[in-house]
Amino acid sequence: MNIEIFNTYSKTYENFIPIDSENVRIYVCGPTVYDFIHVGNARPLIIFDVLVRFFKFIYPKVTYVRNITDVDDKIIIQSKKNNENITDLTKRTIEAFTEDAKSLHVLTPDHEPKATEHIPEMLKIIKTLIENKNAYYSNKHVFFSVSSMSEYGSLSGMKLDEMIDGARVEVNSLKKEPGDFVLWKPSEKGEMGWESEFGYGRPGWHIECSAMSEKFLGKQFDIHGGGLDLIFPHHENEIAQSCCAFETPFMAKYWMHNGYITVNNEKMSKSEGNFITVRDALRRFSGEVIRYSILSGHYRSPINFSFESLNESKSALDRLYRCSEGFEIDNNIDQEFLSALSKDLNTPLAISRLHELAKEFNKGNRLSGQLLKSSSRILGLLNVSSSEWFTKKDQIDEEKINNMISERNKARKEKDFHLADKIRDELKSIGVSIEDKENETKWRLD
RNA sequence: GGCCGGAUGGCAGAGUGGCUCAUGCUCUGGAUUGCAAAUCCAGCUACCUCGGUUCGAUUCCGGGUCCGGCCUCCA
C-alpha cells in the first residue's frame, strides 16, 4: 500500500518509505507534567495514536516512543505555586495524564521515557557537542552555537538574521549570538538539579528528545511528530543537537505536525487561559466522543472546540454504534477506508467511509456492518459493544427500566396507548429513549 | 517587520480542471410506525473577491480582502 505523508521538512507530500520496513520507528513529543492536559494537548495524542494503529496494521513492527518531560522551569514554578514537592507533582500529574489518555482510548506507546531518567545520556551529547565545537561553556551554562550549523533553520524556514529582527529572542549576555539556545543551565542549591562537569544544574528543554530518541530509536528514525508550535524552536533545535552530535544528515526522515485546537477560532493554550481540560470535557462527553470530534477534522487543519460540536459528534457516533451491534472485530478492513488513511492520514474521509458502510448496513448489507466494526478499530472508535455504549452508565437502574418497558408493552398490547405514551414520557424524563422493534423494545441513554 | 497556513451549502468538514452524488449534524417534506424512535428517500440558491491560463476553474497561476499561526513558554 502506498502511503503519502506531508513532510513538514520538505513542505510536500512524500511517499512513506521506512528506513527499515521490519521496524518503523516513530517519536512524538509528550507532555510536560506540571498540570492536567487540555483538549489541545489531546490532539497529538489521538492523531499519532491513529497513525501508529494504522502502521501497526500495515507493517510487521512499529516502535512508538512518546516521552514525558518531567524536568522543566514550568514544573519548578508550579511546585512552588502549589507548595508541593516536585516529585509529588510530577508523579501525580503523570498518573492523571495516563488516566486521561486511557479515557481517550489512546494506546500506551512502546516506550514512555522520562527526561529525569536520562540525564547521563543528555550530558554525554552535550559533551560531544562541545568537543565538536557546536556548543560552548559560559559561566555554568552550556549553549548550542547556531552559527556552527549551516543548515540551522531548515525545518522551520527561519533565517538567523530574521530571527534577530523579530527581537523576540531571549536577552542573555552569556550567549555569543542571540539565537543560541541552552543545553545545560545552573540550578540553585536545593532546586531540582544534577551534578555535572558543568556544575550543579539541569538540562535545557530540547536536549532530552535528542537523547531519548537516540536511545530507543537510534540516531535516525522514520517519523517525528508533535504540534505545529513545536516546529520552532523545539524541533529545529533537536535537529541541530542530534545531527551535530551524531554526525548524521537528518534526524527523522519525516516530520509531521498537527494543527491547533481553537476556541472562538483562537489557539487554545495554557498561557492564553482559554483552555478546557480533558477532565472537564470528560464530565460532559465520553472520551470516544472527544476522539471522534478530533478525528473529524484533518490533522493539519485547525479544529474549533465547542460543546455543540461534541454534541454533533455524539449523534454521529451513535449512528455508527447502532450499525455495529453484535459484530466482533476481525482483520477484514475496508479498502476505501484504508486508502483514505493512506492519504496523509485523512481521518475525516475515513470517517465518511464508515458512514457509507453504516448506510449500506442499514439497507441490509451485513458485511458492511462487519467492516464498519473492524475498520473503526484503526481509528480507536467503536471500542465497546453497542449495548454497553447505549446502556452502561453509573447510577442506572436497569431493572426499573426493563420493568417500565414491559409494563408499557403490556399496555400497548391492550391498546392502552395513553398509558404507553405516559410511560415513554417518564422514561424520556430520566434520559431513556426507546425504540420499538418487531419483537422487542430497545432502550438507550441519551 | 520576516515567515507560514486557511476562506466550500444553516453548521461541521472532505474533495475535484468538466460527471446525478462527498460525508455527518440540524431543519423541512415523504415512506414506515398505534403514536414515536430508528431507518430509507427527497429538499434546503456551496465553493471569499478581482484578474489570468483553459474549450471549460470552486479546483491551476497572480493581485486583493478577511481570519489564524510561528518568530518567547506552548501540543
Short mmCIF file of C-alpha atoms (C1' of nucleotides) in Angstrom, two decimals:
data_model
loop_
_atom_site.label_atom_id
_atom_site.label_comp_id
_atom_site.label_asym_id
_atom_site.label_seq_id
_atom_site.Cartn_x
_atom_site.Cartn_y
_atom_site.Cartn_z
CA MET A 1 0.00 0.00 0.00
CA ASN A 2 1.32 3.41 -0.98
CA ILE A 3 1.24 5.81 1.96
CA GLU A 4 1.54 9.54 1.46
CA ILE A 5 2.66 11.83 4.21
CA PHE A 6 3.01 15.59 4.29
CA ASN A 7 6.54 16.19 5.45
CA THR A 8 6.98 19.49 7.26
CA TYR A 9 10.65 19.36 6.37
CA SER A 10 10.09 19.42 2.61
CA LYS A 11 6.65 21.04 2.80
CA THR A 12 5.41 18.50 0.28
CA TYR A 13 3.61 15.18 0.19
CA GLU A 14 6.06 12.30 0.08
CA ASN A 15 5.63 8.57 -0.30
CA PHE A 16 6.38 6.96 3.01
CA ILE A 17 9.29 4.57 2.68
CA PRO A 18 10.52 3.23 6.02
CA ILE A 19 14.23 3.25 6.78
CA ASP A 20 13.75 -0.33 7.96
CA SER A 21 10.50 -1.88 6.79
CA GLU A 22 10.84 -4.52 9.52
CA ASN A 23 10.67 -1.85 12.20
CA VAL A 24 9.06 1.51 11.64
CA ARG A 25 10.22 3.97 14.30
CA ILE A 26 8.18 6.91 15.49
CA TYR A 27 8.89 9.55 18.12
CA VAL A 28 6.32 12.04 19.39
CA CYS A 29 6.82 14.79 21.94
CA GLY A 30 4.75 14.03 25.02
CA PRO A 31 3.52 16.21 27.83
CA THR A 32 5.37 18.41 30.28
CA VAL A 33 3.87 17.19 33.50
CA TYR A 34 3.02 20.20 35.61
CA ASP A 35 -0.76 20.29 35.19
CA PHE A 36 -3.70 18.44 33.65
CA ILE A 37 -3.67 18.22 29.87
CA HIS A 38 -6.20 20.24 27.89
CA VAL A 39 -8.10 19.32 24.77
CA GLY A 40 -5.40 20.88 22.58
CA ASN A 41 -2.82 18.60 24.14
CA ALA A 42 -5.08 15.66 23.41
CA ARG A 43 -4.89 16.20 19.68
CA PRO A 44 -1.37 14.91 19.01
CA LEU A 45 -2.03 12.03 21.40
CA ILE A 46 -5.01 10.94 19.35
CA ILE A 47 -3.61 11.72 15.91
CA PHE A 48 -0.37 9.84 16.41
CA ASP A 49 -2.22 7.04 18.14
CA VAL A 50 -4.19 6.60 14.93
CA LEU A 51 -1.03 6.80 12.85
CA VAL A 52 0.54 4.06 14.97
CA ARG A 53 -2.60 1.87 14.86
CA PHE A 54 -2.67 2.27 11.08
CA PHE A 55 1.04 1.50 10.71
CA LYS A 56 0.76 -1.50 13.01
CA PHE A 57 -1.87 -2.87 10.66
CA ILE A 58 0.38 -2.30 7.63
CA TYR A 59 3.88 -3.07 8.92
CA PRO A 60 5.17 -6.07 10.86
CA LYS A 61 6.65 -3.94 13.64
CA VAL A 62 6.30 -0.34 14.78
CA THR A 63 8.24 1.13 17.67
CA TYR A 64 6.47 4.13 19.11
CA VAL A 65 8.13 6.39 21.67
CA ARG A 66 6.37 9.23 23.44
CA ASN A 67 8.42 10.94 26.11
CA ILE A 68 7.43 12.56 29.37
CA THR A 69 9.08 15.86 30.24
CA ASP A 70 9.41 15.84 34.00
CA VAL A 71 12.11 18.46 34.38
CA ASP A 72 11.30 21.97 33.23
CA ASP A 73 11.05 25.50 34.57
CA LYS A 74 7.27 25.34 34.43
CA ILE A 75 7.35 22.36 36.76
CA ILE A 76 9.57 24.22 39.20
CA ILE A 77 7.28 27.24 39.12
CA GLN A 78 4.17 25.11 39.57
CA SER A 79 5.64 23.21 42.51
CA LYS A 80 6.44 26.49 44.26
CA LYS A 81 2.97 27.77 43.50
CA ASN A 82 1.34 24.61 44.86
CA ASN A 83 3.82 24.37 47.69
CA GLU A 84 4.22 20.81 46.51
CA ASN A 85 7.30 18.65 46.23
CA ILE A 86 8.42 18.34 42.58
CA THR A 87 8.39 14.55 42.60
CA ASP A 88 4.90 14.51 44.08
CA LEU A 89 3.71 16.97 41.47
CA THR A 90 5.14 15.10 38.51
CA LYS A 91 4.05 11.69 39.81
CA ARG A 92 0.52 12.91 40.40
CA THR A 93 0.40 14.64 37.01
CA ILE A 94 1.72 11.60 35.17
CA GLU A 95 -0.97 9.46 36.78
CA ALA A 96 -3.65 11.93 35.73
CA PHE A 97 -2.20 12.07 32.23
CA THR A 98 -2.23 8.28 31.94
CA GLU A 99 -5.85 8.21 33.03
CA ASP A 100 -6.84 10.91 30.54
CA ALA A 101 -5.04 9.15 27.71
CA LYS A 102 -6.82 5.95 28.59
CA SER A 103 -10.19 7.70 28.61
CA LEU A 104 -9.44 8.93 25.11
CA HIS A 105 -8.66 5.33 24.06
CA VAL A 106 -5.04 6.24 23.33
CA LEU A 107 -2.91 3.11 23.44
CA THR A 108 0.22 3.05 25.59
CA PRO A 109 3.32 3.68 23.47
CA ASP A 110 6.07 1.07 23.32
CA HIS A 111 8.28 3.34 25.37
CA GLU A 112 7.39 6.30 27.56
CA PRO A 113 10.77 7.52 28.78
CA LYS A 114 11.12 10.22 31.40
CA ALA A 115 13.63 13.03 31.00
CA THR A 116 14.87 12.76 34.59
CA GLU A 117 15.89 9.17 33.94
CA HIS A 118 18.13 10.15 31.03
CA ILE A 119 20.35 12.89 32.41
CA PRO A 120 23.61 10.95 31.79
CA GLU A 121 22.63 10.40 28.15
CA MET A 122 21.97 14.12 27.77
CA LEU A 123 25.27 15.08 29.37
CA LYS A 124 27.07 12.75 27.00
CA ILE A 125 25.53 14.51 23.99
CA ILE A 126 26.35 17.91 25.44
CA LYS A 127 29.95 16.84 25.91
CA THR A 128 30.18 15.63 22.32
CA LEU A 129 28.69 18.88 21.07
CA ILE A 130 31.34 20.84 22.94
CA GLU A 131 34.07 18.59 21.52
CA ASN A 132 32.65 19.09 18.03
CA LYS A 133 32.67 22.87 18.58
CA ASN A 134 28.89 23.04 18.20
CA ALA A 135 28.45 24.12 21.80
CA TYR A 136 30.32 26.22 24.32
CA TYR A 137 30.52 26.62 28.07
CA SER A 138 29.77 30.02 29.52
CA ASN A 139 29.51 30.68 33.24
CA LYS A 140 27.84 27.44 34.38
CA HIS A 141 25.74 27.33 31.19
CA VAL A 142 26.27 25.38 28.02
CA PHE A 143 24.87 26.85 24.82
CA PHE A 144 24.42 25.43 21.38
CA SER A 145 26.01 27.67 18.81
CA VAL A 146 23.54 28.02 15.97
CA SER A 147 26.06 29.51 13.59
CA SER A 148 28.11 26.31 13.87
CA MET A 149 25.47 24.52 11.85
CA SER A 150 24.95 25.79 8.33
CA GLU A 151 21.60 24.04 7.88
CA TYR A 152 20.14 25.54 11.05
CA GLY A 153 16.59 26.71 10.40
CA SER A 154 15.84 24.36 7.54
CA LEU A 155 12.82 22.74 9.22
CA SER A 156 11.07 25.94 10.19
CA GLY A 157 12.35 28.09 7.35
CA MET A 158 13.72 30.54 9.88
CA LYS A 159 16.76 32.57 9.00
CA LEU A 160 19.07 33.70 11.75
CA ASP A 161 19.13 37.38 10.78
CA GLU A 162 15.33 37.43 10.52
CA MET A 163 15.05 35.93 13.96
CA ILE A 164 17.09 38.75 15.38
CA ASP A 165 14.90 41.29 13.58
CA GLY A 166 11.95 39.76 15.34
CA ALA A 167 13.58 40.86 18.58
CA ARG A 168 11.88 38.07 20.40
CA VAL A 169 14.93 36.11 21.38
CA GLU A 170 15.95 35.88 24.97
CA VAL A 171 18.42 38.57 26.01
CA ASN A 172 21.31 36.83 27.62
CA SER A 173 24.77 38.31 27.76
CA LEU A 174 26.27 34.87 28.24
CA LYS A 175 25.30 33.91 24.70
CA LYS A 176 27.62 34.54 21.79
CA GLU A 177 24.68 35.01 19.48
CA PRO A 178 21.05 35.74 20.30
CA GLY A 179 19.82 32.57 18.56
CA ASP A 180 21.99 30.27 20.65
CA PHE A 181 19.98 28.08 22.97
CA VAL A 182 20.74 26.48 26.28
CA LEU A 183 21.73 22.83 26.66
CA TRP A 184 22.55 22.98 30.35
CA LYS A 185 21.81 25.62 32.97
CA PRO A 186 22.66 26.00 36.64
CA SER A 187 20.20 25.22 39.42
CA GLU A 188 20.18 26.79 42.84
CA LYS A 189 21.12 24.65 45.82
CA GLY A 190 18.04 22.73 46.86
CA GLU A 191 16.45 23.30 43.48
CA MET A 192 15.93 20.40 41.08
CA GLY A 193 19.31 19.56 39.57
CA TRP A 194 22.13 17.11 38.92
CA GLU A 195 25.86 17.26 39.48
CA SER A 196 27.85 17.51 36.28
CA GLU A 197 31.17 18.71 34.94
CA PHE A 198 29.40 21.98 34.12
CA GLY A 199 28.30 22.37 37.71
CA TYR A 200 25.07 21.56 39.53
CA GLY A 201 22.27 22.15 37.07
CA ARG A 202 19.56 20.86 34.79
CA PRO A 203 19.12 20.30 31.07
CA GLY A 204 17.62 22.75 28.61
CA TRP A 205 14.29 21.96 27.05
CA HIS A 206 15.33 20.35 23.78
CA ILE A 207 18.17 18.02 24.69
CA GLU A 208 16.01 15.31 26.26
CA CYS A 209 14.36 14.43 22.95
CA SER A 210 17.72 14.07 21.21
CA ALA A 211 18.90 11.77 24.00
CA MET A 212 15.80 9.63 24.34
CA SER A 213 15.04 9.25 20.64
CA GLU A 214 18.59 8.07 20.10
CA LYS A 215 18.37 5.62 22.96
CA PHE A 216 15.13 3.97 21.88
CA LEU A 217 15.07 4.52 18.13
CA GLY A 218 18.62 5.16 17.07
CA LYS A 219 20.43 8.13 15.59
CA GLN A 220 17.99 8.28 12.69
CA PHE A 221 14.39 7.20 12.62
CA ASP A 222 11.28 7.43 10.46
CA ILE A 223 8.78 9.89 11.84
CA HIS A 224 8.96 12.65 14.40
CA GLY A 225 5.67 14.20 15.36
CA GLY A 226 4.17 16.87 17.53
CA GLY A 227 2.12 20.03 17.49
CA LEU A 228 2.67 22.81 15.00
CA ASP A 229 4.00 25.03 17.75
CA LEU A 230 6.95 22.71 18.31
CA ILE A 231 8.45 23.27 14.86
CA PHE A 232 10.32 26.27 16.13
CA PRO A 233 12.30 26.31 18.27
CA HIS A 234 11.90 22.83 19.74
CA HIS A 235 12.21 20.55 16.74
CA GLU A 236 14.61 22.84 14.97
CA ASN A 237 16.89 22.64 17.97
CA GLU A 238 16.51 18.89 18.31
CA ILE A 239 17.68 18.50 14.73
CA ALA A 240 20.67 20.74 15.41
CA GLN A 241 21.66 18.77 18.50
CA SER A 242 21.13 15.30 17.05
CA CYS A 243 22.66 15.90 13.64
CA CYS A 244 25.71 17.64 15.10
CA ALA A 245 26.26 15.17 17.93
CA PHE A 246 25.61 12.02 15.92
CA GLU A 247 27.09 13.43 12.70
CA THR A 248 24.08 12.43 10.64
CA PRO A 249 22.48 14.30 7.71
CA PHE A 250 18.99 14.02 9.20
CA MET A 251 17.33 13.15 12.48
CA ALA A 252 13.90 11.99 11.34
CA LYS A 253 13.07 11.18 7.74
CA TYR A 254 9.55 12.60 8.00
CA TRP A 255 8.25 15.36 10.25
CA MET A 256 4.54 15.51 10.98
CA HIS A 257 2.84 18.35 12.81
CA ASN A 258 -0.77 18.61 13.88
CA GLY A 259 -2.73 21.85 13.81
CA TYR A 260 -4.24 23.56 16.81
CA ILE A 261 -7.48 23.18 18.63
CA THR A 262 -9.01 26.64 18.81
CA VAL A 263 -11.62 28.29 20.99
CA ASN A 264 -13.55 31.01 19.22
CA ASN A 265 -11.03 30.49 16.45
CA GLU A 266 -8.05 31.32 18.60
CA LYS A 267 -5.42 28.87 19.66
CA MET A 268 -6.25 27.00 22.85
CA SER A 269 -3.30 27.38 25.18
CA LYS A 270 -2.42 27.43 28.80
CA SER A 271 -0.87 30.86 28.57
CA GLU A 272 -3.97 32.33 26.92
CA GLY A 273 -6.11 30.75 29.61
CA ASN A 274 -8.76 29.76 27.06
CA PHE A 275 -8.34 26.04 27.58
CA ILE A 276 -10.68 23.24 28.54
CA THR A 277 -9.01 20.33 30.30
CA VAL A 278 -9.67 16.84 29.09
CA ARG A 279 -11.08 16.09 32.56
CA ASP A 280 -13.63 18.86 32.25
CA ALA A 281 -14.68 17.76 28.80
CA LEU A 282 -14.99 14.17 30.07
CA ARG A 283 -17.53 15.29 32.61
CA ARG A 284 -19.93 16.02 29.76
CA PHE A 285 -18.88 13.68 26.98
CA SER A 286 -17.19 10.32 26.77
CA GLY A 287 -13.57 10.11 25.63
CA GLU A 288 -14.69 8.41 22.48
CA VAL A 289 -16.87 11.37 21.53
CA ILE A 290 -13.94 13.74 22.07
CA ARG A 291 -11.81 11.42 20.00
CA TYR A 292 -14.37 11.29 17.18
CA SER A 293 -14.61 15.06 17.20
CA ILE A 294 -10.84 15.49 16.91
CA LEU A 295 -10.62 12.91 14.13
CA SER A 296 -13.47 14.53 12.20
CA GLY A 297 -11.06 17.23 11.02
CA HIS A 298 -7.86 16.68 9.11
CA TYR A 299 -4.90 16.64 11.49
CA ARG A 300 -3.16 19.63 9.97
CA SER A 301 -6.25 21.87 9.94
CA PRO A 302 -7.43 23.81 12.95
CA ILE A 303 -10.42 22.46 14.84
CA ASN A 304 -12.62 24.81 16.76
CA PHE A 305 -13.58 23.31 20.09
CA SER A 306 -17.12 23.65 21.37
CA PHE A 307 -19.53 21.52 23.32
CA GLU A 308 -22.00 21.93 20.44
CA SER A 309 -19.60 20.19 18.10
CA LEU A 310 -19.07 17.44 20.67
CA ASN A 311 -22.80 17.01 20.75
CA GLU A 312 -22.84 16.68 16.99
CA SER A 313 -20.05 14.11 17.19
CA LYS A 314 -22.06 12.14 19.69
CA SER A 315 -25.07 11.98 17.35
CA ALA A 316 -22.85 10.80 14.51
CA LEU A 317 -21.09 8.24 16.67
CA ASP A 318 -24.41 6.93 17.98
CA ARG A 319 -25.40 6.21 14.40
CA LEU A 320 -22.25 4.16 13.85
CA TYR A 321 -22.83 2.29 17.09
CA ARG A 322 -26.37 1.34 16.04
CA CYS A 323 -24.94 -0.34 12.96
CA SER A 324 -22.18 -2.23 14.70
CA GLU A 325 -24.31 -4.18 17.09
CA GLY A 326 -23.37 -7.81 17.50
CA PHE A 327 -20.21 -7.68 15.41
CA GLU A 328 -16.83 -8.79 16.70
CA ILE A 329 -13.58 -7.31 15.43
CA ASP A 330 -11.78 -9.29 12.76
CA ASN A 331 -8.88 -8.49 10.44
CA ASN A 332 -11.02 -7.54 7.49
CA ILE A 333 -10.63 -3.78 7.00
CA ASP A 334 -12.45 -1.82 4.33
CA GLN A 335 -10.13 -0.93 1.46
CA GLU A 336 -11.56 2.50 0.79
CA PHE A 337 -11.19 3.28 4.47
CA LEU A 338 -7.53 2.27 4.42
CA SER A 339 -6.98 4.21 1.25
CA ALA A 340 -8.30 7.36 2.96
CA LEU A 341 -5.85 6.92 5.81
CA SER A 342 -3.01 6.35 3.38
CA LYS A 343 -3.52 9.85 2.03
CA ASP A 344 -1.76 11.82 4.74
CA LEU A 345 -3.96 10.28 7.41
CA ASN A 346 -7.21 11.67 6.04
CA THR A 347 -9.36 10.72 9.03
CA PRO A 348 -12.42 12.81 8.00
CA LEU A 349 -12.53 10.95 4.70
CA ALA A 350 -12.08 7.65 6.54
CA ILE A 351 -14.96 8.53 8.86
CA SER A 352 -17.16 9.43 5.91
CA ARG A 353 -16.47 5.94 4.57
CA LEU A 354 -17.59 4.49 7.90
CA HIS A 355 -20.87 6.34 7.49
CA GLU A 356 -21.26 4.97 3.98
CA LEU A 357 -20.76 1.48 5.41
CA ALA A 358 -23.38 2.29 8.04
CA LYS A 359 -25.82 3.27 5.32
CA GLU A 360 -25.16 0.08 3.37
CA PHE A 361 -25.68 -1.90 6.55
CA ASN A 362 -28.99 -0.15 7.17
CA LYS A 363 -30.06 -1.15 3.69
CA GLY A 364 -29.47 -4.78 4.64
CA ASN A 365 -25.82 -5.49 3.86
CA ARG A 366 -24.44 -7.32 6.90
CA LEU A 367 -20.90 -7.43 5.57
CA SER A 368 -20.83 -3.64 5.72
CA GLY A 369 -21.64 -3.77 9.42
CA GLN A 370 -18.78 -6.17 9.98
CA LEU A 371 -16.38 -3.95 8.02
CA LEU A 372 -17.61 -0.94 9.95
CA LYS A 373 -16.86 -2.53 13.30
CA SER A 374 -13.43 -3.84 12.33
CA SER A 375 -12.29 -0.76 10.43
CA SER A 376 -13.27 1.57 13.24
CA ARG A 377 -10.67 -0.07 15.46
CA ILE A 378 -7.91 1.62 13.41
CA LEU A 379 -9.34 4.99 14.46
CA GLY A 380 -9.84 3.77 18.02
CA LEU A 381 -13.62 4.08 17.64
CA LEU A 382 -16.45 1.65 18.45
CA ASN A 383 -14.33 0.33 21.30
CA VAL A 384 -17.18 -1.14 23.29
CA SER A 385 -20.20 -3.16 22.38
CA SER A 386 -23.19 -1.32 21.14
CA SER A 387 -25.31 -2.34 24.13
CA GLU A 388 -22.63 -1.11 26.50
CA TRP A 389 -22.40 2.17 24.61
CA PHE A 390 -26.10 2.84 24.86
CA THR A 391 -26.95 1.46 28.26
CA LYS A 392 -23.96 1.42 30.58
CA LYS A 393 -23.61 4.33 32.90
CA ASP A 394 -23.29 4.73 36.62
CA GLN A 395 -26.42 5.04 38.68
CA ILE A 396 -28.71 3.45 36.18
CA ASP A 397 -31.37 1.10 37.45
CA GLU A 398 -31.66 -1.34 34.55
CA GLU A 399 -34.23 -3.45 36.32
CA LYS A 400 -36.52 -0.49 36.80
CA ILE A 401 -36.17 0.49 33.14
CA ASN A 402 -36.92 -3.03 31.97
CA ASN A 403 -39.96 -3.21 34.24
CA MET A 404 -41.30 0.04 32.88
CA ILE A 405 -40.79 -1.17 29.33
CA SER A 406 -42.65 -4.42 29.91
CA GLU A 407 -45.44 -2.52 31.60
CA ARG A 408 -45.64 -0.28 28.58
CA ASN A 409 -45.62 -3.21 26.16
CA LYS A 410 -48.45 -4.75 28.13
CA ALA A 411 -50.39 -1.52 27.73
CA ARG A 412 -49.61 -1.45 24.01
CA LYS A 413 -50.90 -4.97 23.62
CA GLU A 414 -54.10 -3.90 25.31
CA LYS A 415 -54.17 -0.84 23.03
CA ASP A 416 -53.96 1.44 26.03
CA PHE A 417 -51.80 3.89 24.10
CA HIS A 418 -52.43 6.64 26.57
CA LEU A 419 -50.69 4.69 29.33
CA ALA A 420 -48.00 3.50 26.91
CA ASP A 421 -47.15 7.07 25.93
CA LYS A 422 -47.16 8.14 29.53
CA ILE A 423 -44.57 5.52 30.42
CA ARG A 424 -42.48 6.52 27.43
CA ASP A 425 -42.54 10.13 28.60
CA GLU A 426 -41.47 9.03 32.05
CA LEU A 427 -38.57 7.09 30.59
CA LYS A 428 -37.63 10.09 28.47
CA SER A 429 -37.57 12.26 31.54
CA ILE A 430 -34.94 10.03 33.12
CA GLY A 431 -32.91 10.13 29.91
CA VAL A 432 -34.02 6.86 28.37
CA SER A 433 -35.09 6.69 24.73
CA ILE A 434 -36.88 3.66 23.42
CA GLU A 435 -37.25 2.07 20.07
CA ASP A 436 -39.98 -0.48 19.26
CA LYS A 437 -38.68 -3.26 17.04
CA GLU A 438 -40.71 -6.14 15.66
CA ASN A 439 -40.41 -8.44 18.64
CA GLU A 440 -38.72 -6.35 21.28
CA THR A 441 -38.30 -2.85 22.62
CA LYS A 442 -34.78 -1.45 22.78
CA TRP A 443 -33.71 1.34 25.03
CA ARG A 444 -30.69 3.62 25.27
CA LEU A 445 -29.46 6.50 27.31
CA ASP A 446 -29.46 9.92 25.65
"C1'" G B 1 8.87 43.78 10.37
"C1'" G B 2 10.08 38.43 8.50
"C1'" C B 3 7.90 33.72 7.50
"C1'" C B 4 3.75 30.12 7.21
"C1'" G B 5 -1.42 28.38 6.72
"C1'" G B 6 -6.63 28.98 5.62
"C1'" A B 7 -11.50 31.01 3.22
"C1'" U B 8 -16.68 25.22 0.43
"C1'" G B 9 -24.09 24.78 1.34
"C1'" G B 10 -27.95 26.53 8.09
"C1'" C B 11 -23.47 24.29 10.92
"C1'" A B 12 -19.15 20.92 10.79
"C1'" G B 13 -16.00 19.14 7.07
"C1'" A B 14 -13.67 16.15 2.61
"C1'" G B 15 -12.63 16.56 -2.41
"C1'" U B 16 -12.21 17.56 -7.63
"C1'" G B 17 -9.78 21.01 -14.29
"C1'" G B 18 -15.89 19.12 -16.89
"C1'" C B 19 -19.58 13.87 -14.17
"C1'" U B 20 -26.60 12.79 -10.89
"C1'" C B 21 -23.67 12.46 -5.88
"C1'" A B 22 -18.67 13.74 -0.58
"C1'" U B 23 -19.91 12.53 4.44
"C1'" G B 24 -22.07 13.93 9.17
"C1'" C B 25 -25.29 17.19 12.17
"C1'" U B 26 -29.62 20.44 12.05
"C1'" C B 27 -34.22 21.77 9.65
"C1'" U B 28 -38.43 20.75 6.07
"C1'" G B 29 -41.37 17.12 3.26
"C1'" G B 30 -42.43 11.85 2.03
"C1'" A B 31 -42.28 6.41 3.18
"C1'" U B 32 -42.58 3.42 7.64
"C1'" U B 33 -44.83 3.33 12.87
"C1'" G B 34 -50.91 2.89 17.13
"C1'" C B 35 -48.01 7.44 18.03
"C1'" A B 36 -42.87 7.76 18.38
"C1'" A B 37 -37.86 6.30 17.80
"C1'" A B 38 -34.67 4.12 14.38
"C1'" U B 39 -34.26 3.58 9.12
"C1'" C B 40 -34.82 4.81 3.89
"C1'" C B 41 -35.97 8.65 0.03
"C1'" A B 42 -36.14 13.86 -1.29
"C1'" G B 43 -35.20 19.03 -0.39
"C1'" C B 44 -32.75 23.15 1.98
"C1'" U B 45 -29.66 29.27 -4.18
"C1'" A B 46 -21.79 25.57 -1.66
"C1'" C B 47 -17.27 26.62 -3.39
"C1'" C B 48 -14.29 34.96 -0.33
"C1'" U B 49 -13.08 38.67 -4.33
"C1'" C B 50 -10.79 40.60 -8.88
"C1'" G B 51 -7.87 39.26 -12.98
"C1'" G B 52 -5.08 35.37 -15.91
"C1'" U B 53 -4.29 30.36 -18.19
"C1'" U B 54 -8.02 26.99 -20.47
"C1'" C B 55 -12.98 24.78 -24.99
"C1'" G B 56 -14.12 24.69 -19.63
"C1'" A B 57 -11.81 26.68 -12.78
"C1'" U B 58 -14.51 26.03 -6.54
"C1'" U B 59 -10.09 23.24 -8.15
"C1'" C B 60 -4.04 25.81 -11.53
"C1'" C B 61 -1.38 30.94 -11.54
"C1'" G B 62 -1.19 36.25 -9.88
"C1'" G B 63 -3.27 40.57 -7.09
"C1'" G B 64 -6.77 41.93 -3.15
"C1'" U B 65 -9.76 41.35 1.30
"C1'" C B 66 -10.56 38.84 5.73
"C1'" C B 67 -9.12 35.14 9.51
"C1'" G B 68 -5.47 32.28 12.14
"C1'" G B 69 -0.45 30.88 13.46
"C1'" C B 70 5.13 30.98 14.20
"C1'" C B 71 9.38 34.26 15.11
"C1'" U B 72 9.08 33.96 23.57
"C1'" C B 73 6.78 29.06 27.16
"C1'" C B 74 3.26 26.32 24.27
"C1'" A B 75 0.58 20.17 21.54
#
